[in-house]
Short mmCIF file of C-alpha atoms in Angstrom, two decimals:
data_model
loop_
_atom_site.label_atom_id
_atom_site.label_comp_id
_atom_site.label_asym_id
_atom_site.label_seq_id
_atom_site.Cartn_x
_atom_site.Cartn_y
_atom_site.Cartn_z
CA MET A 1 5.12 -19.41 -16.88
CA TYR A 2 4.00 -17.71 -13.71
CA ARG A 3 0.35 -17.54 -15.02
CA LEU A 4 0.48 -21.33 -15.43
CA ILE A 5 1.85 -21.81 -11.88
CA LEU A 6 -0.86 -19.37 -10.57
CA ARG A 7 -3.69 -21.28 -12.14
CA THR A 8 -2.48 -24.73 -11.46
CA VAL A 9 -1.02 -24.37 -7.93
CA PHE A 10 -2.32 -21.20 -6.22
CA VAL A 11 -5.87 -20.86 -7.72
CA PRO A 12 -7.16 -24.09 -6.21
CA MET A 13 -5.62 -22.97 -2.87
CA ASP A 14 -7.27 -20.47 -0.46
CA ALA A 15 -6.10 -17.08 -1.42
CA GLU A 16 -4.80 -16.13 1.99
CA ARG A 17 -2.96 -19.39 2.40
CA ALA A 18 -1.36 -18.93 -0.97
CA HIS A 19 -0.18 -15.54 0.09
CA ARG A 20 1.24 -16.88 3.33
CA ILE A 21 3.17 -19.68 1.60
CA SER A 22 4.58 -17.54 -1.26
CA PHE A 23 5.48 -14.62 1.02
CA GLY A 24 7.03 -16.97 3.55
CA GLY A 25 9.07 -18.53 0.69
CA LEU A 26 10.36 -15.26 -0.37
CA ARG A 27 11.27 -14.34 3.17
CA ALA A 28 13.17 -17.69 3.68
CA LEU A 29 15.17 -17.14 0.47
CA ASP A 30 16.13 -13.68 1.72
CA ARG A 31 17.73 -15.08 4.72
CA VAL A 32 20.32 -16.97 2.83
CA PRO A 33 23.05 -14.44 1.78
CA GLY A 34 24.19 -15.98 -1.42
CA VAL A 35 20.68 -16.73 -2.53
CA ARG A 36 19.65 -13.20 -1.49
CA ALA A 37 22.25 -11.57 -3.73
CA ALA A 38 21.43 -13.88 -6.69
CA LEU A 39 17.73 -13.15 -6.44
CA GLY A 40 18.37 -9.39 -6.13
CA ALA A 41 20.26 -9.31 -9.24
CA LEU A 42 17.72 -11.71 -10.99
CA PHE A 43 14.66 -9.86 -10.00
CA SER A 44 15.64 -6.27 -10.29
CA ALA A 45 18.81 -5.77 -12.34
CA GLY A 46 18.92 -2.26 -14.03
CA THR A 47 15.66 -0.85 -12.38
CA GLY A 48 17.07 2.34 -11.08
CA ASP A 49 15.18 5.68 -11.84
CA PRO A 50 15.64 7.76 -8.60
CA ALA A 51 13.27 10.52 -7.54
CA GLU A 52 13.11 12.83 -4.49
CA VAL A 53 9.65 12.99 -3.11
CA LEU A 54 8.58 13.93 0.37
CA GLY A 55 12.08 14.94 1.01
CA LEU A 56 13.16 11.34 0.65
CA PRO A 57 15.40 9.57 -2.03
CA PHE A 58 13.14 7.02 -3.67
CA PRO A 59 15.27 4.44 -5.86
CA ASN A 60 12.39 4.54 -8.27
CA ARG A 61 8.80 5.73 -8.44
CA VAL A 62 7.06 2.29 -8.17
CA GLY A 63 6.24 0.90 -4.68
CA LEU A 64 4.21 -1.79 -2.99
CA ALA A 65 0.96 -0.63 -1.42
CA ALA A 66 -0.06 -1.52 2.08
CA GLY A 67 -1.73 -4.83 2.62
CA PHE A 68 0.88 -7.25 1.29
CA ASP A 69 3.23 -6.96 4.36
CA LYS A 70 0.92 -6.29 7.36
CA ASN A 71 3.38 -6.60 10.07
CA ALA A 72 6.59 -5.31 8.33
CA ALA A 73 8.01 -8.91 8.34
CA GLY A 74 9.59 -8.93 4.92
CA VAL A 75 10.65 -5.45 3.99
CA ARG A 76 14.11 -6.43 2.57
CA ALA A 77 12.80 -9.54 0.78
CA LEU A 78 10.23 -7.40 -1.05
CA ALA A 79 12.90 -4.81 -1.88
CA LEU A 80 14.65 -7.62 -3.86
CA LEU A 81 11.89 -7.42 -6.30
CA GLY A 82 12.81 -3.99 -7.26
CA PHE A 83 10.36 -1.81 -5.46
CA GLY A 84 11.29 1.81 -4.66
CA HIS A 85 9.28 1.84 -1.61
CA ILE A 86 7.44 -0.63 0.65
CA GLU A 87 4.25 0.45 2.54
CA VAL A 88 3.74 -1.81 5.46
CA GLY A 89 0.56 -2.37 7.31
CA THR A 90 -2.20 -1.63 7.93
CA ILE A 91 -1.01 -1.54 11.52
CA THR A 92 -3.35 -0.84 14.46
CA ALA A 93 -2.38 0.16 17.99
CA HIS A 94 -3.57 -3.25 19.28
CA SER A 95 -3.22 -6.64 17.82
CA GLN A 96 -6.37 -7.89 16.22
CA PRO A 97 -7.19 -11.11 14.27
CA GLY A 98 -9.32 -9.39 11.53
CA ASN A 99 -12.46 -10.74 10.01
CA ALA A 100 -13.46 -14.21 9.78
CA ARG A 101 -12.06 -16.45 7.05
CA PRO A 102 -12.32 -16.84 4.14
CA ARG A 103 -11.71 -13.12 3.61
CA LEU A 104 -9.46 -12.93 0.55
CA PHE A 105 -10.69 -13.84 -2.99
CA ARG A 106 -9.44 -13.79 -6.59
CA LEU A 107 -11.62 -12.31 -9.30
CA LEU A 108 -9.77 -14.08 -12.22
CA ASP A 109 -11.76 -12.68 -15.01
CA HIS A 110 -10.83 -9.18 -14.08
CA ASP A 111 -7.29 -9.55 -12.63
CA ALA A 112 -8.89 -8.22 -9.35
CA ILE A 113 -8.93 -9.16 -5.78
CA LEU A 114 -11.78 -8.93 -3.33
CA ASN A 115 -10.73 -8.59 0.40
CA ARG A 116 -12.38 -8.16 3.76
CA MET A 117 -9.32 -8.73 5.87
CA GLY A 118 -10.30 -6.30 8.54
CA PHE A 119 -6.77 -5.00 9.51
CA ASN A 120 -5.51 -8.38 10.78
CA ASN A 121 -2.03 -7.63 12.34
CA ASP A 122 0.12 -8.17 15.44
CA GLY A 123 -0.18 -4.59 16.65
CA ALA A 124 2.03 -1.46 16.73
CA ARG A 125 4.43 -2.77 19.42
CA ALA A 126 5.25 -6.04 17.54
CA ALA A 127 5.56 -4.18 14.22
CA SER A 128 7.94 -1.69 15.86
CA PHE A 129 10.40 -4.53 16.50
CA ASN A 130 10.09 -5.78 13.01
CA LEU A 131 10.57 -2.29 11.55
CA ARG A 132 13.74 -1.77 13.64
CA THR A 133 15.17 -4.93 12.16
CA ALA A 134 13.99 -3.89 8.67
CA ARG A 135 15.72 -0.52 8.95
CA THR A 136 18.97 -2.11 9.95
CA ARG A 137 18.79 -4.62 7.07
CA VAL A 138 17.90 -1.92 4.49
CA ALA A 139 20.80 0.24 5.54
CA ARG A 140 23.11 -2.60 4.51
CA MET A 141 21.76 -2.71 0.94
CA PRO A 142 23.60 -1.08 -1.88
CA LEU A 143 22.97 2.61 -2.28
CA GLY A 144 20.38 3.19 -4.91
CA LYS A 145 18.53 -0.05 -3.91
CA GLN A 146 17.45 0.90 -0.36
CA PRO A 147 13.68 1.09 -0.30
CA ILE A 148 11.81 3.87 1.49
CA ILE A 149 9.66 2.32 4.27
CA GLY A 150 6.07 3.79 4.60
CA VAL A 151 3.96 2.83 7.62
CA ASN A 152 0.07 2.60 7.11
CA LEU A 153 -1.92 3.22 10.30
CA GLY A 154 -5.52 2.11 10.88
CA LYS A 155 -7.98 2.18 13.74
CA THR A 156 -8.33 -0.72 16.13
CA LYS A 157 -11.76 -2.28 15.51
CA VAL A 158 -12.90 -2.46 19.20
CA VAL A 159 -12.10 1.28 19.64
CA ASP A 160 -15.03 3.61 19.38
CA ALA A 161 -15.08 6.29 16.69
CA VAL A 162 -15.06 8.95 19.41
CA ARG A 163 -11.69 7.55 20.61
CA ALA A 164 -10.27 7.05 17.11
CA ALA A 165 -7.87 10.01 17.40
CA GLU A 166 -6.19 8.63 20.54
CA ASP A 167 -5.97 5.20 18.88
CA TYR A 168 -4.09 6.63 15.91
CA ARG A 169 -2.05 8.78 18.30
CA GLU A 170 -0.76 5.69 19.97
CA SER A 171 0.23 3.88 16.83
CA ALA A 172 2.04 7.00 15.53
CA ARG A 173 3.89 7.42 18.91
CA ILE A 174 5.23 3.74 18.68
CA LEU A 175 5.86 3.53 14.97
CA ALA A 176 6.96 7.03 13.83
CA PRO A 177 10.58 6.57 14.95
CA PHE A 178 10.84 3.67 12.41
CA ALA A 179 8.99 5.22 9.47
CA ASP A 180 10.26 7.10 6.51
CA TYR A 181 6.63 8.29 6.12
CA LEU A 182 3.31 7.60 7.83
CA VAL A 183 -0.09 7.21 6.37
CA ILE A 184 -3.53 7.68 8.00
CA ASN A 185 -5.89 5.05 6.54
CA VAL A 186 -9.53 5.99 7.07
CA SER A 187 -10.61 4.51 3.87
CA SER A 188 -10.76 0.61 4.07
CA PRO A 189 -14.29 -0.66 3.79
CA ASN A 190 -13.54 -3.67 6.06
CA THR A 191 -13.63 -1.98 9.55
CA PRO A 192 -17.24 -0.85 10.50
CA GLY A 193 -17.55 2.88 10.49
CA LEU A 194 -14.03 3.48 9.44
CA ARG A 195 -14.97 5.40 6.26
CA ASP A 196 -17.11 7.82 8.39
CA LEU A 197 -13.87 9.18 9.64
CA GLN A 198 -13.06 10.62 6.23
CA SER A 199 -15.47 13.41 6.97
CA THR A 200 -13.38 16.59 7.62
CA ALA A 201 -14.90 17.00 11.08
CA ALA A 202 -13.81 13.43 12.14
CA LEU A 203 -10.54 13.36 10.26
CA GLU A 204 -9.04 16.66 11.48
CA PRO A 205 -8.44 15.52 15.13
CA ILE A 206 -6.98 12.28 13.88
CA ILE A 207 -4.45 14.26 11.71
CA ARG A 208 -3.59 16.62 14.63
CA ALA A 209 -3.11 13.65 16.99
CA VAL A 210 -0.76 11.67 14.62
CA GLN A 211 1.17 15.04 13.82
CA GLU A 212 1.60 15.65 17.60
CA ALA A 213 2.65 12.00 18.31
CA ALA A 214 5.22 12.10 15.40
CA ALA A 215 6.57 15.43 16.22
CA SER A 216 9.14 14.04 18.57
CA ALA A 217 10.31 11.30 16.26
CA VAL A 218 13.75 11.97 14.46
CA PRO A 219 13.27 11.85 10.67
CA ALA A 220 15.15 9.23 8.84
CA PRO A 221 18.81 10.26 8.14
CA ARG A 222 18.12 10.46 4.47
CA SER A 223 15.19 12.75 4.92
CA ARG A 224 15.39 16.38 3.83
CA LEU A 225 12.34 17.35 5.88
CA GLY A 226 12.48 18.30 9.53
CA HIS A 227 9.65 15.81 10.31
CA VAL A 228 8.33 12.54 9.46
CA PRO A 229 6.03 13.05 6.34
CA LEU A 230 2.27 12.24 6.86
CA LEU A 231 -0.15 11.29 4.10
CA VAL A 232 -3.83 10.43 4.11
CA LYS A 233 -5.27 7.57 2.11
CA ILE A 234 -8.75 8.17 0.72
CA ALA A 235 -11.38 5.91 -0.84
CA PRO A 236 -12.35 5.97 -4.53
CA ASP A 237 -16.08 5.92 -3.48
CA LEU A 238 -16.03 9.43 -2.05
CA ALA A 239 -18.03 12.01 -4.06
CA ASP A 240 -15.83 14.52 -5.88
CA ALA A 241 -16.79 17.35 -3.42
CA ASP A 242 -15.68 15.17 -0.45
CA VAL A 243 -12.40 14.32 -2.19
CA ILE A 244 -11.81 18.11 -2.53
CA ALA A 245 -12.85 18.69 1.09
CA VAL A 246 -10.22 16.09 2.22
CA ALA A 247 -7.55 17.68 -0.02
CA GLU A 248 -8.37 21.19 1.46
CA LEU A 249 -8.17 19.71 4.97
CA ALA A 250 -4.81 18.28 4.12
CA LEU A 251 -3.58 21.62 2.96
CA ARG A 252 -4.97 23.44 6.08
CA THR A 253 -3.41 20.95 8.50
CA GLY A 254 0.02 20.61 6.98
CA VAL A 255 -0.35 17.05 5.79
CA ASP A 256 2.38 16.23 3.15
CA GLY A 257 0.35 14.22 0.76
CA LEU A 258 -2.59 12.02 -0.27
CA ILE A 259 -2.71 8.43 -1.43
CA THR A 260 -5.46 7.92 -4.07
CA THR A 261 -7.17 5.47 -3.71
CA ASN A 262 -8.13 2.58 -1.50
CA THR A 263 -10.33 -0.29 -2.54
CA THR A 264 -13.82 0.20 -3.83
CA ILE A 265 -17.19 -1.18 -2.83
CA ASP A 266 -18.72 -0.37 -6.15
CA ARG A 267 -19.73 -3.80 -7.83
CA THR A 268 -20.59 -2.18 -11.03
CA VAL A 269 -16.89 -2.08 -11.90
CA LEU A 270 -17.35 -5.89 -12.46
CA ASP A 271 -19.49 -7.98 -14.81
CA GLY A 272 -20.19 -11.60 -15.41
CA SER A 273 -19.49 -14.29 -12.74
CA ASP A 274 -17.13 -12.10 -10.94
CA ARG A 275 -19.81 -9.46 -10.32
CA ARG A 276 -22.33 -12.10 -9.18
CA PHE A 277 -19.75 -13.44 -6.81
CA ALA A 278 -18.85 -9.98 -5.44
CA LEU A 279 -22.43 -9.07 -4.89
CA ALA A 280 -22.85 -11.91 -2.56
CA GLU A 281 -19.68 -11.07 -0.58
CA ALA A 282 -18.55 -8.15 1.49
CA GLY A 283 -15.30 -6.44 1.04
CA GLY A 284 -13.30 -4.00 -1.15
CA ILE A 285 -12.18 -4.56 -4.78
CA SER A 286 -8.72 -3.91 -5.98
CA GLY A 287 -6.98 -4.40 -9.31
CA ARG A 288 -7.77 -3.61 -12.90
CA PRO A 289 -11.55 -2.58 -12.42
CA LEU A 290 -10.43 0.18 -10.17
CA ALA A 291 -8.23 1.86 -12.63
CA GLY A 292 -10.80 4.33 -14.08
CA ARG A 293 -11.96 5.91 -10.79
CA ALA A 294 -8.48 5.89 -9.38
CA PHE A 295 -7.33 7.81 -12.33
CA ASP A 296 -10.27 10.20 -12.07
CA VAL A 297 -9.47 10.94 -8.38
CA LEU A 298 -5.81 11.46 -9.11
CA ARG A 299 -6.65 14.14 -11.77
CA LEU A 300 -9.22 15.78 -9.53
CA VAL A 301 -6.72 16.02 -6.57
CA LYS A 302 -3.99 17.33 -8.87
CA ALA A 303 -6.08 19.89 -10.44
CA HIS A 304 -6.98 21.24 -7.02
CA VAL A 305 -3.69 21.04 -5.13
CA GLY A 306 -1.09 21.30 -7.83
CA ASP A 307 2.36 20.77 -6.36
CA ARG A 308 1.40 21.72 -2.79
CA LEU A 309 0.86 18.13 -1.82
CA ALA A 310 2.65 14.97 -2.91
CA VAL A 311 0.28 12.40 -4.52
CA ILE A 312 0.76 8.70 -4.62
CA SER A 313 -1.62 6.95 -7.13
CA VAL A 314 -2.72 3.38 -6.52
CA GLY A 315 -5.50 1.24 -8.08
CA GLY A 316 -5.67 -0.83 -11.31
CA VAL A 317 -1.95 -0.31 -12.26
CA SER A 318 -1.45 -3.25 -14.62
CA ASP A 319 1.41 -2.35 -16.83
CA ALA A 320 4.09 0.30 -17.70
CA ARG A 321 1.54 2.41 -19.75
CA ASP A 322 -0.57 2.74 -16.51
CA VAL A 323 2.47 3.97 -14.56
CA ARG A 324 3.48 6.55 -17.22
CA ALA A 325 -0.02 7.71 -17.45
CA ARG A 326 -0.31 8.22 -13.64
CA LEU A 327 2.93 10.03 -13.67
CA ALA A 328 2.05 12.17 -16.63
CA ALA A 329 -1.24 13.07 -14.75
CA GLY A 330 0.77 14.35 -11.91
CA ALA A 331 1.40 11.44 -9.60
CA ASP A 332 4.74 11.69 -7.76
CA LEU A 333 4.75 7.92 -6.99
CA VAL A 334 2.64 4.91 -8.14
CA GLN A 335 1.98 1.91 -5.95
CA VAL A 336 0.87 -1.57 -7.17
CA TYR A 337 -0.72 -4.63 -5.35
CA SER A 338 -3.00 -6.79 -7.43
CA GLY A 339 -0.69 -6.52 -10.42
CA MET A 340 2.02 -8.34 -8.57
CA ILE A 341 -0.41 -10.96 -7.33
CA TYR A 342 -1.18 -11.87 -11.01
CA GLY A 343 2.25 -11.01 -12.41
CA GLY A 344 4.41 -12.81 -9.95
CA PRO A 345 7.81 -11.92 -8.37
CA PHE A 346 9.43 -11.08 -11.74
CA TRP A 347 6.82 -8.70 -12.53
CA PRO A 348 8.03 -5.61 -10.70
CA GLY A 349 11.48 -5.77 -12.37
CA ARG A 350 9.89 -6.17 -15.76
CA LEU A 351 7.58 -3.34 -15.11
CA LEU A 352 10.30 -0.96 -14.15
CA ARG A 353 12.48 -1.87 -17.19
CA ALA A 354 9.39 -1.46 -19.53
CA ILE A 355 8.83 1.99 -18.02
CA ARG A 356 12.42 2.90 -18.69
CA ARG A 357 12.23 1.52 -22.26
CA GLY A 358 8.98 3.21 -22.99
CA THR A 359 7.16 0.03 -23.70
CA ARG A 360 3.85 -1.14 -22.45
CA ARG A 361 4.12 -4.69 -21.23
CA ALA A 362 5.80 -5.80 -18.04
#
């Protein structure tokens, strides 16, 4: 049914406008107490499979990747769908409009998304107020359904690369008090020069700056660590040697984990009309075509770091079999994004139930 709605209602509509309408509708329903309770039961009944990762109690191992809720405006609404964690952002120190529209496109033949959003968000200060509200609302949810809240940090576009560490420091200073965990995002292809910051020489001062800024933040009450956990999100397009170099840097600097991976700029993962379209457009690709490389990077990282770092796997997760394969390969948590866009609001709950039953389809 949702596929029919997607193709007849949302596909003819600009993808960003469709996202705004659907997310706004979910948030509106969440504000009605009786409706909220009914939706919570309908969407996510029986989805519990708790896990402790990063010293935090995750209700289950499947979360929503950054990019869906850029300003932390609908954390509780998204939690109704059954996610064990919600990663908000990417948030920059200063508000910015992002790239020119249109900047979000569906690649229907591949269940994929092409985006060049450019970290459009209201800035760290505005997000901090939303996160304060979100934490209060989440604390009122039943135990076992309270999602972990991650905060994904990016570089403000107008800030020069030489000042990137200070820009990330400012975001961390403002947002760490409201985050269960923080993520340094230097892997989006949509901010000029950002991926250059994945070099160990450029990344180390950013890590140090975020750690220093977050050091004074009191960890969430449910945390078993003495600090706010910090992860780094890397690109699938890094060479294997560079992936290992980032993992080594993470170990040396005391980073708590890695997120593998962000979107890809590799157009060879597509074919047919989707490939022809993507070749003519800038941006990163997410969804099913990313699965192979995301899985390879996961295995590469786990083979190198073992259990010394937590690893969150994201990219091309389409069904319960994908989730189980990522967990079996060593992922501590799995994130989804495009799968929900194509699967709809009931998809996360179906996915979690399928994982528990050992079946494939969500």
